[in-house]
PDB file of C-alpha atoms and ligand atoms in Angstrom:
ATOM      1  CA  MET A   1      34.389  42.618 249.464  1.00  0.00           C
ATOM      2  CA  ARG A   2      30.653  42.226 248.934  1.00  0.00           C
ATOM      3  CA  LYS A   3      29.131  44.836 246.615  1.00  0.00           C
ATOM      4  CA  PRO A   4      26.537  47.031 248.367  1.00  0.00           C
ATOM      5  CA  TYR A   5      22.981  46.172 247.347  1.00  0.00           C
ATOM      6  CA  ILE A   6      20.069  48.594 247.757  1.00  0.00           C
ATOM      7  CA  ALA A   7      16.522  47.426 247.002  1.00  0.00           C
ATOM      8  CA  ALA A   8      13.238  49.337 246.834  1.00  0.00           C
ATOM      9  CA  ASN A   9      10.103  47.575 248.035  1.00  0.00           C
ATOM     10  CA  TRP A  10       7.207  49.708 246.861  1.00  0.00           C
ATOM     11  CA  LYS A  11       4.560  47.486 248.484  1.00  0.00           C
ATOM     12  CA  MET A  12       1.025  48.400 247.269  1.00  0.00           C
ATOM     13  CA  HIS A  13       2.041  51.784 245.892  1.00  0.00           C
ATOM     14  CA  LYS A  14       2.179  53.241 242.382  1.00  0.00           C
ATOM     15  CA  THR A  15       0.059  52.799 239.277  1.00  0.00           C
ATOM     16  CA  ILE A  16       1.701  52.118 235.898  1.00  0.00           C
ATOM     17  CA  GLU A  17       1.826  55.872 235.191  1.00  0.00           C
ATOM     18  CA  GLU A  18       3.384  56.632 238.577  1.00  0.00           C
ATOM     19  CA  THR A  19       5.935  53.854 238.065  1.00  0.00           C
ATOM     20  CA  GLU A  20       6.961  55.334 234.717  1.00  0.00           C
ATOM     21  CA  GLU A  21       7.214  58.795 236.203  1.00  0.00           C
ATOM     22  CA  PHE A  22       9.466  57.503 239.015  1.00  0.00           C
ATOM     23  CA  ILE A  23      11.786  55.573 236.710  1.00  0.00           C
ATOM     24  CA  ASN A  24      12.129  58.441 234.234  1.00  0.00           C
ATOM     25  CA  ALA A  25      13.193  60.736 237.080  1.00  0.00           C
ATOM     26  CA  PHE A  26      15.307  58.168 238.955  1.00  0.00           C
ATOM     27  CA  LEU A  27      17.473  56.675 236.192  1.00  0.00           C
ATOM     28  CA  PRO A  28      19.402  59.890 235.396  1.00  0.00           C
ATOM     29  CA  MET A  29      20.152  60.292 239.125  1.00  0.00           C
ATOM     30  CA  VAL A  30      21.905  56.916 239.401  1.00  0.00           C
ATOM     31  CA  ARG A  31      23.144  56.404 235.848  1.00  0.00           C
ATOM     32  CA  ASP A  32      26.838  56.663 236.769  1.00  0.00           C
ATOM     33  CA  ILE A  33      26.701  54.506 239.890  1.00  0.00           C
ATOM     34  CA  THR A  34      28.560  51.250 239.386  1.00  0.00           C
ATOM     35  CA  ASP A  35      29.615  50.545 242.982  1.00  0.00           C
ATOM     36  CA  VAL A  36      26.124  49.642 244.203  1.00  0.00           C
ATOM     37  CA  ASP A  37      23.626  47.070 242.905  1.00  0.00           C
ATOM     38  CA  ILE A  38      20.200  48.715 242.692  1.00  0.00           C
ATOM     39  CA  LEU A  39      16.840  46.939 242.556  1.00  0.00           C
ATOM     40  CA  VAL A  40      13.288  48.236 242.272  1.00  0.00           C
ATOM     41  CA  ALA A  41      10.302  46.018 243.149  1.00  0.00           C
ATOM     42  CA  PRO A  42       7.051  47.621 241.933  1.00  0.00           C
ATOM     43  CA  PRO A  43       3.642  45.938 242.269  1.00  0.00           C
ATOM     44  CA  PHE A  44       2.874  43.163 239.733  1.00  0.00           C
ATOM     45  CA  THR A  45       0.760  45.439 237.531  1.00  0.00           C
ATOM     46  CA  SER A  46       3.693  47.793 236.897  1.00  0.00           C
ATOM     47  CA  LEU A  47       6.365  45.170 236.171  1.00  0.00           C
ATOM     48  CA  ALA A  48       6.093  45.040 232.376  1.00  0.00           C
ATOM     49  CA  ALA A  49       6.109  48.840 232.054  1.00  0.00           C
ATOM     50  CA  ALA A  50       9.051  49.122 234.450  1.00  0.00           C
ATOM     51  CA  SER A  51      10.932  46.446 232.541  1.00  0.00           C
ATOM     52  CA  ARG A  52      10.653  48.380 229.276  1.00  0.00           C
ATOM     53  CA  LEU A  53      12.116  51.507 230.895  1.00  0.00           C
ATOM     54  CA  LEU A  54      14.842  49.694 232.841  1.00  0.00           C
ATOM     55  CA  LYS A  55      16.164  47.753 229.848  1.00  0.00           C
ATOM     56  CA  SER A  56      19.925  48.377 229.429  1.00  0.00           C
ATOM     57  CA  SER A  57      20.042  50.379 232.669  1.00  0.00           C
ATOM     58  CA  ASN A  58      21.966  49.651 235.870  1.00  0.00           C
ATOM     59  CA  VAL A  59      18.728  48.985 237.801  1.00  0.00           C
ATOM     60  CA  ILE A  60      17.492  45.442 238.376  1.00  0.00           C
ATOM     61  CA  LEU A  61      13.769  44.632 238.325  1.00  0.00           C
ATOM     62  CA  GLY A  62      12.298  42.534 241.122  1.00  0.00           C
ATOM     63  CA  ALA A  63       8.857  41.367 242.243  1.00  0.00           C
ATOM     64  CA  GLN A  64       7.460  41.502 245.767  1.00  0.00           C
ATOM     65  CA  ASN A  65       6.082  37.972 245.859  1.00  0.00           C
ATOM     66  CA  VAL A  66       5.659  34.757 243.865  1.00  0.00           C
ATOM     67  CA  TYR A  67       3.665  31.541 244.165  1.00  0.00           C
ATOM     68  CA  TYR A  68       5.344  28.169 244.629  1.00  0.00           C
ATOM     69  CA  GLU A  69       3.542  26.324 241.833  1.00  0.00           C
ATOM     70  CA  GLU A  70       4.563  26.697 238.201  1.00  0.00           C
ATOM     71  CA  LYS A  71       0.982  26.965 236.881  1.00  0.00           C
ATOM     72  CA  GLY A  72      -2.586  25.820 237.565  1.00  0.00           C
ATOM     73  CA  ALA A  73      -5.885  26.697 239.197  1.00  0.00           C
ATOM     74  CA  TYR A  74      -4.592  29.192 241.784  1.00  0.00           C
ATOM     75  CA  THR A  75      -6.749  32.257 241.280  1.00  0.00           C
ATOM     76  CA  GLY A  76      -4.914  35.497 241.925  1.00  0.00           C
ATOM     77  CA  GLU A  77      -1.438  33.994 242.186  1.00  0.00           C
ATOM     78  CA  VAL A  78       1.601  34.758 240.014  1.00  0.00           C
ATOM     79  CA  SER A  79       4.147  32.151 238.906  1.00  0.00           C
ATOM     80  CA  PRO A  80       7.936  32.437 238.528  1.00  0.00           C
ATOM     81  CA  GLY A  81       7.568  32.040 234.738  1.00  0.00           C
ATOM     82  CA  MET A  82       5.208  35.020 234.661  1.00  0.00           C
ATOM     83  CA  LEU A  83       7.741  37.119 236.584  1.00  0.00           C
ATOM     84  CA  LEU A  84      10.504  36.150 234.174  1.00  0.00           C
ATOM     85  CA  SER A  85       8.363  37.024 231.182  1.00  0.00           C
ATOM     86  CA  ALA A  86       7.542  40.409 232.783  1.00  0.00           C
ATOM     87  CA  GLY A  87      11.288  41.119 232.962  1.00  0.00           C
ATOM     88  CA  CYS A  88      12.111  40.271 236.596  1.00  0.00           C
ATOM     89  CA  SER A  89      15.349  38.636 237.607  1.00  0.00           C
ATOM     90  CA  CYS A  90      14.707  38.677 241.352  1.00  0.00           C
ATOM     91  CA  VAL A  91      11.880  38.246 243.842  1.00  0.00           C
ATOM     92  CA  ILE A  92      11.388  39.295 247.479  1.00  0.00           C
ATOM     93  CA  ILE A  93      10.144  36.341 249.553  1.00  0.00           C
ATOM     94  CA  GLY A  94       8.932  36.137 253.154  1.00  0.00           C
ATOM     95  CA  HIS A  95       8.432  39.841 253.847  1.00  0.00           C
ATOM     96  CA  SER A  96       7.016  40.335 257.344  1.00  0.00           C
ATOM     97  CA  GLU A  97       3.829  41.817 255.869  1.00  0.00           C
ATOM     98  CA  ARG A  98       3.316  38.571 253.906  1.00  0.00           C
ATOM     99  CA  ARG A  99       3.961  36.585 257.075  1.00  0.00           C
ATOM    100  CA  GLN A 100       1.675  38.787 259.203  1.00  0.00           C
ATOM    101  CA  TYR A 101      -1.285  39.514 256.903  1.00  0.00           C
ATOM    102  CA  PHE A 102      -1.189  36.534 254.541  1.00  0.00           C
ATOM    103  CA  SER A 103      -0.161  33.789 256.969  1.00  0.00           C
ATOM    104  CA  GLU A 104       3.068  32.867 255.199  1.00  0.00           C
ATOM    105  CA  THR A 105       4.994  30.327 257.219  1.00  0.00           C
ATOM    106  CA  ASP A 106       8.653  29.359 256.897  1.00  0.00           C
ATOM    107  CA  GLU A 107       7.451  26.217 255.113  1.00  0.00           C
ATOM    108  CA  ILE A 108       5.633  28.265 252.465  1.00  0.00           C
ATOM    109  CA  VAL A 109       8.625  30.625 252.192  1.00  0.00           C
ATOM    110  CA  ASN A 110      10.879  27.595 251.655  1.00  0.00           C
ATOM    111  CA  LYS A 111       8.631  26.258 248.863  1.00  0.00           C
ATOM    112  CA  LYS A 112       8.562  29.679 247.200  1.00  0.00           C
ATOM    113  CA  ILE A 113      12.354  30.013 247.294  1.00  0.00           C
ATOM    114  CA  LYS A 114      12.748  26.510 245.799  1.00  0.00           C
ATOM    115  CA  THR A 115      10.444  27.321 242.877  1.00  0.00           C
ATOM    116  CA  ALA A 116      12.075  30.717 242.334  1.00  0.00           C
ATOM    117  CA  MET A 117      15.530  29.125 242.279  1.00  0.00           C
ATOM    118  CA  ASN A 118      14.404  26.380 239.895  1.00  0.00           C
ATOM    119  CA  ASN A 119      13.463  29.207 237.537  1.00  0.00           C
ATOM    120  CA  ASN A 120      16.767  31.070 237.976  1.00  0.00           C
ATOM    121  CA  LEU A 121      15.199  33.965 239.827  1.00  0.00           C
ATOM    122  CA  GLU A 122      17.405  35.515 242.473  1.00  0.00           C
ATOM    123  CA  VAL A 123      15.793  35.839 245.889  1.00  0.00           C
ATOM    124  CA  ILE A 124      15.766  38.407 248.687  1.00  0.00           C
ATOM    125  CA  LEU A 125      14.702  36.411 251.753  1.00  0.00           C
ATOM    126  CA  CYS A 126      13.274  38.567 254.564  1.00  0.00           C
ATOM    127  CA  ILE A 127      13.617  37.568 258.195  1.00  0.00           C
ATOM    128  CA  GLY A 128      13.386  39.438 261.489  1.00  0.00           C
ATOM    129  CA  GLU A 129      11.893  39.477 264.969  1.00  0.00           C
ATOM    130  CA  SER A 130       8.884  41.362 266.353  1.00  0.00           C
ATOM    131  CA  LEU A 131       9.127  43.871 269.204  1.00  0.00           C
ATOM    132  CA  ASP A 132       7.792  41.351 271.755  1.00  0.00           C
ATOM    133  CA  GLU A 133      10.339  38.793 270.615  1.00  0.00           C
ATOM    134  CA  ARG A 134      13.188  41.305 270.946  1.00  0.00           C
ATOM    135  CA  GLU A 135      12.019  42.399 274.385  1.00  0.00           C
ATOM    136  CA  GLU A 136      11.871  38.750 275.475  1.00  0.00           C
ATOM    137  CA  ASN A 137      15.498  38.334 274.269  1.00  0.00           C
ATOM    138  CA  ARG A 138      14.368  35.856 271.619  1.00  0.00           C
ATOM    139  CA  THR A 139      15.857  37.616 268.559  1.00  0.00           C
ATOM    140  CA  PHE A 140      18.509  34.992 267.832  1.00  0.00           C
ATOM    141  CA  GLU A 141      16.097  32.115 268.452  1.00  0.00           C
ATOM    142  CA  ILE A 142      13.645  33.652 265.927  1.00  0.00           C
ATOM    143  CA  LEU A 143      16.426  34.171 263.368  1.00  0.00           C
ATOM    144  CA  ASP A 144      17.504  30.524 263.848  1.00  0.00           C
ATOM    145  CA  THR A 145      13.975  29.255 263.250  1.00  0.00           C
ATOM    146  CA  GLN A 146      13.365  31.466 260.217  1.00  0.00           C
ATOM    147  CA  LEU A 147      16.725  30.667 258.611  1.00  0.00           C
ATOM    148  CA  ALA A 148      16.431  26.907 259.204  1.00  0.00           C
ATOM    149  CA  GLY A 149      12.837  26.747 257.952  1.00  0.00           C
ATOM    150  CA  SER A 150      13.188  29.085 254.985  1.00  0.00           C
ATOM    151  CA  LEU A 151      16.488  27.642 253.723  1.00  0.00           C
ATOM    152  CA  ARG A 152      15.755  23.948 254.374  1.00  0.00           C
ATOM    153  CA  ASP A 153      17.470  21.804 251.690  1.00  0.00           C
ATOM    154  CA  LEU A 154      18.576  24.878 249.757  1.00  0.00           C
ATOM    155  CA  SER A 155      21.953  26.217 248.709  1.00  0.00           C
ATOM    156  CA  LEU A 156      22.825  29.908 249.043  1.00  0.00           C
ATOM    157  CA  GLU A 157      23.237  30.406 245.304  1.00  0.00           C
ATOM    158  CA  GLY A 158      21.387  33.586 244.266  1.00  0.00           C
ATOM    159  CA  ILE A 159      20.228  34.383 247.811  1.00  0.00           C
ATOM    160  CA  THR A 160      20.352  37.744 249.577  1.00  0.00           C
ATOM    161  CA  ILE A 161      19.104  37.954 253.149  1.00  0.00           C
ATOM    162  CA  ALA A 162      17.207  41.026 254.340  1.00  0.00           C
ATOM    163  CA  TYR A 163      17.287  41.373 258.117  1.00  0.00           C
ATOM    164  CA  GLU A 164      14.178  43.401 258.884  1.00  0.00           C
ATOM    165  CA  PRO A 165      13.242  43.755 262.545  1.00  0.00           C
ATOM    166  CA  VAL A 166       9.459  44.020 262.344  1.00  0.00           C
ATOM    167  CA  TRP A 167       9.410  46.802 264.957  1.00  0.00           C
ATOM    168  CA  ALA A 168      11.477  49.011 262.642  1.00  0.00           C
ATOM    169  CA  ILE A 169       9.400  48.571 259.471  1.00  0.00           C
ATOM    170  CA  GLY A 170       7.374  51.643 258.564  1.00  0.00           C
ATOM    171  CA  THR A 171       7.598  52.927 262.149  1.00  0.00           C
ATOM    172  CA  GLY A 172      10.354  55.511 261.750  1.00  0.00           C
ATOM    173  CA  LYS A 173      12.250  53.534 264.427  1.00  0.00           C
ATOM    174  CA  THR A 174      15.536  52.415 262.886  1.00  0.00           C
ATOM    175  CA  ALA A 175      17.644  49.769 264.595  1.00  0.00           C
ATOM    176  CA  THR A 176      20.918  51.268 265.746  1.00  0.00           C
ATOM    177  CA  LYS A 177      23.867  50.389 263.545  1.00  0.00           C
ATOM    178  CA  GLU A 178      25.168  48.233 266.391  1.00  0.00           C
ATOM    179  CA  GLN A 179      21.867  46.333 266.654  1.00  0.00           C
ATOM    180  CA  ALA A 180      21.854  45.787 262.891  1.00  0.00           C
ATOM    181  CA  ASN A 181      25.469  44.631 262.835  1.00  0.00           C
ATOM    182  CA  GLU A 182      24.916  42.291 265.768  1.00  0.00           C
ATOM    183  CA  ALA A 183      21.977  40.577 264.050  1.00  0.00           C
ATOM    184  CA  HIS A 184      23.821  40.419 260.710  1.00  0.00           C
ATOM    185  CA  THR A 185      26.854  38.884 262.416  1.00  0.00           C
ATOM    186  CA  TYR A 186      24.590  36.264 263.971  1.00  0.00           C
ATOM    187  CA  ILE A 187      23.014  35.521 260.575  1.00  0.00           C
ATOM    188  CA  ARG A 188      26.451  35.243 258.926  1.00  0.00           C
ATOM    189  CA  GLU A 189      27.596  32.795 261.615  1.00  0.00           C
ATOM    190  CA  TRP A 190      24.438  30.718 261.151  1.00  0.00           C
ATOM    191  CA  LEU A 191      25.061  30.594 257.394  1.00  0.00           C
ATOM    192  CA  ARG A 192      28.714  29.607 257.929  1.00  0.00           C
ATOM    193  CA  LYS A 193      27.713  26.789 260.267  1.00  0.00           C
ATOM    194  CA  ASN A 194      24.967  25.416 258.061  1.00  0.00           C
ATOM    195  CA  LYS A 195      25.723  26.169 254.392  1.00  0.00           C
ATOM    196  CA  ASP A 196      28.520  26.589 251.857  1.00  0.00           C
ATOM    197  CA  GLY A 197      29.373  30.003 250.428  1.00  0.00           C
ATOM    198  CA  ALA A 198      28.186  32.041 253.423  1.00  0.00           C
ATOM    199  CA  ASP A 199      30.800  34.755 253.037  1.00  0.00           C
ATOM    200  CA  SER A 200      29.567  35.908 249.656  1.00  0.00           C
ATOM    201  CA  VAL A 201      25.900  36.242 250.708  1.00  0.00           C
ATOM    202  CA  ARG A 202      24.834  39.855 251.046  1.00  0.00           C
ATOM    203  CA  ILE A 203      22.837  40.789 254.123  1.00  0.00           C
ATOM    204  CA  GLN A 204      20.668  43.880 253.777  1.00  0.00           C
ATOM    205  CA  TYR A 205      19.183  45.776 256.688  1.00  0.00           C
ATOM    206  CA  GLY A 206      15.543  46.897 256.418  1.00  0.00           C
ATOM    207  CA  GLY A 207      13.500  49.137 258.694  1.00  0.00           C
ATOM    208  CA  SER A 208      13.034  52.898 258.266  1.00  0.00           C
ATOM    209  CA  VAL A 209      16.192  53.380 256.192  1.00  0.00           C
ATOM    210  CA  LYS A 210      16.478  56.936 254.882  1.00  0.00           C
ATOM    211  CA  PRO A 211      19.081  59.088 253.118  1.00  0.00           C
ATOM    212  CA  ASP A 212      20.233  60.429 256.484  1.00  0.00           C
ATOM    213  CA  ASN A 213      20.879  57.080 258.209  1.00  0.00           C
ATOM    214  CA  ILE A 214      22.182  54.884 255.374  1.00  0.00           C
ATOM    215  CA  GLU A 215      25.823  55.995 255.667  1.00  0.00           C
ATOM    216  CA  SER A 216      25.958  55.196 259.343  1.00  0.00           C
ATOM    217  CA  LEU A 217      24.348  51.758 258.831  1.00  0.00           C
ATOM    218  CA  MET A 218      26.701  50.980 255.931  1.00  0.00           C
ATOM    219  CA  SER A 219      29.728  51.814 258.071  1.00  0.00           C
ATOM    220  CA  GLU A 220      29.171  48.513 259.887  1.00  0.00           C
ATOM    221  CA  PRO A 221      31.176  45.626 258.415  1.00  0.00           C
ATOM    222  CA  GLU A 222      28.258  43.177 258.183  1.00  0.00           C
ATOM    223  CA  VAL A 223      25.725  45.592 256.653  1.00  0.00           C
ATOM    224  CA  ASP A 224      25.893  45.011 252.899  1.00  0.00           C
ATOM    225  CA  GLY A 225      22.954  47.146 251.849  1.00  0.00           C
ATOM    226  CA  ALA A 226      19.322  47.894 252.556  1.00  0.00           C
ATOM    227  CA  LEU A 227      15.777  46.918 251.687  1.00  0.00           C
ATOM    228  CA  VAL A 228      13.819  50.164 251.684  1.00  0.00           C
ATOM    229  CA  GLY A 229      10.075  50.729 251.870  1.00  0.00           C
ATOM    230  CA  GLY A 230       8.728  54.246 252.464  1.00  0.00           C
ATOM    231  CA  ALA A 231      11.876  56.158 251.534  1.00  0.00           C
ATOM    232  CA  SER A 232      12.092  54.370 248.181  1.00  0.00           C
ATOM    233  CA  LEU A 233       8.887  55.932 246.865  1.00  0.00           C
ATOM    234  CA  LYS A 234      10.438  59.270 245.867  1.00  0.00           C
ATOM    235  CA  PRO A 235      13.226  59.287 243.257  1.00  0.00           C
ATOM    236  CA  ASP A 236      15.473  61.794 245.041  1.00  0.00           C
ATOM    237  CA  SER A 237      15.109  60.068 248.396  1.00  0.00           C
ATOM    238  CA  PHE A 238      15.867  56.612 246.962  1.00  0.00           C
ATOM    239  CA  ALA A 239      18.773  58.008 244.917  1.00  0.00           C
ATOM    240  CA  GLY A 240      20.121  59.575 248.133  1.00  0.00           C
ATOM    241  CA  ILE A 241      20.081  56.147 249.799  1.00  0.00           C
ATOM    242  CA  VAL A 242      21.821  54.530 246.828  1.00  0.00           C
ATOM    243  CA  THR A 243      24.533  57.191 246.850  1.00  0.00           C
ATOM    244  CA  GLY A 244      24.940  56.965 250.629  1.00  0.00           C
ATOM    245  CA  ALA A 245      25.467  53.207 250.372  1.00  0.00           C
ATOM    246  CA  ILE A 246      28.789  53.483 248.582  1.00  0.00           C
ATOM    247  CA  LYS A 247      31.247  52.014 251.105  1.00  0.00           C
ATOM    248  CA  LYS A 248      33.847  54.561 252.216  1.00  0.00           C
TER     249      LYS A 248
HETATM  250  C1  PEP B 323      10.189  47.207 254.000  1.00  0.00           C
HETATM  251  O1  PEP B 323       9.055  47.281 253.564  1.00  0.00           O
HETATM  252  O2  PEP B 323      10.850  46.208 253.725  1.00  0.00           O
HETATM  253  C2  PEP B 323      10.691  48.296 254.834  1.00  0.00           C
HETATM  254  C3  PEP B 323      11.863  48.158 255.385  1.00  0.00           C
HETATM  255  O3  PEP B 323       9.897  49.419 254.979  1.00  0.00           O
HETATM  256  P1  PEP B 323      10.325  50.854 255.587  1.00  0.00           P
HETATM  257  O4  PEP B 323      11.629  51.222 254.936  1.00  0.00           O
HETATM  258  O5  PEP B 323       9.213  51.767 255.220  1.00  0.00           O
HETATM  259  O6  PEP B 323      10.494  50.673 257.066  1.00  0.00           O
END
């Protein structure tokens, strides 16, 4: 059985002080949880402070983005080595907001995953269709394109997939558990057809996950966890999602 995996994507929220306040409140709430992998991805500026507080805890530190070069004249970018030295062991790549507002293509996502993997960073790869694409019945075609482009020439070692239908992100509109499971099943089949080790890859659902819908989503066999935005910003809310993710 795949271990449930719940990740917090804080996006552009929280100063260093706010990050410390969150972690100090959150850690005691989840200290005894061993049945769920938990990750927090604060903004770059909070990583080092978060790392100090998360040391020897059961919470993994992740970043929200990385550049695909190891070093050089790339003003404003952050390398995999910098993430490692800030205490990260994982990075989120290809989030729909990066694709939408920062023009990240599958080719760029693929280069970022390669560099992250070369540096032994685990990766949460985000994929998912827009509302128009779903309404045009193109969901599976979009997933095919994103999976093929993002994972070109790559193994599945250290990869988690986050299925995040863009229409459900930050909108309060959660996919039904059946819609989530259907997409995850499609992704699993794609991985089986195209790569080795597909059955051990965890597939998270993302899109308006909250404490009151996590249990229902997790009851589906192909939902292995969640990538959480808004509801991960408050310690009690995120702890509620972590607790609700324990498979019954
Ligand atoms: C996300 O940012 O990945 C996300 C799923 O956001 P939200 O939970 O706010 O919909």
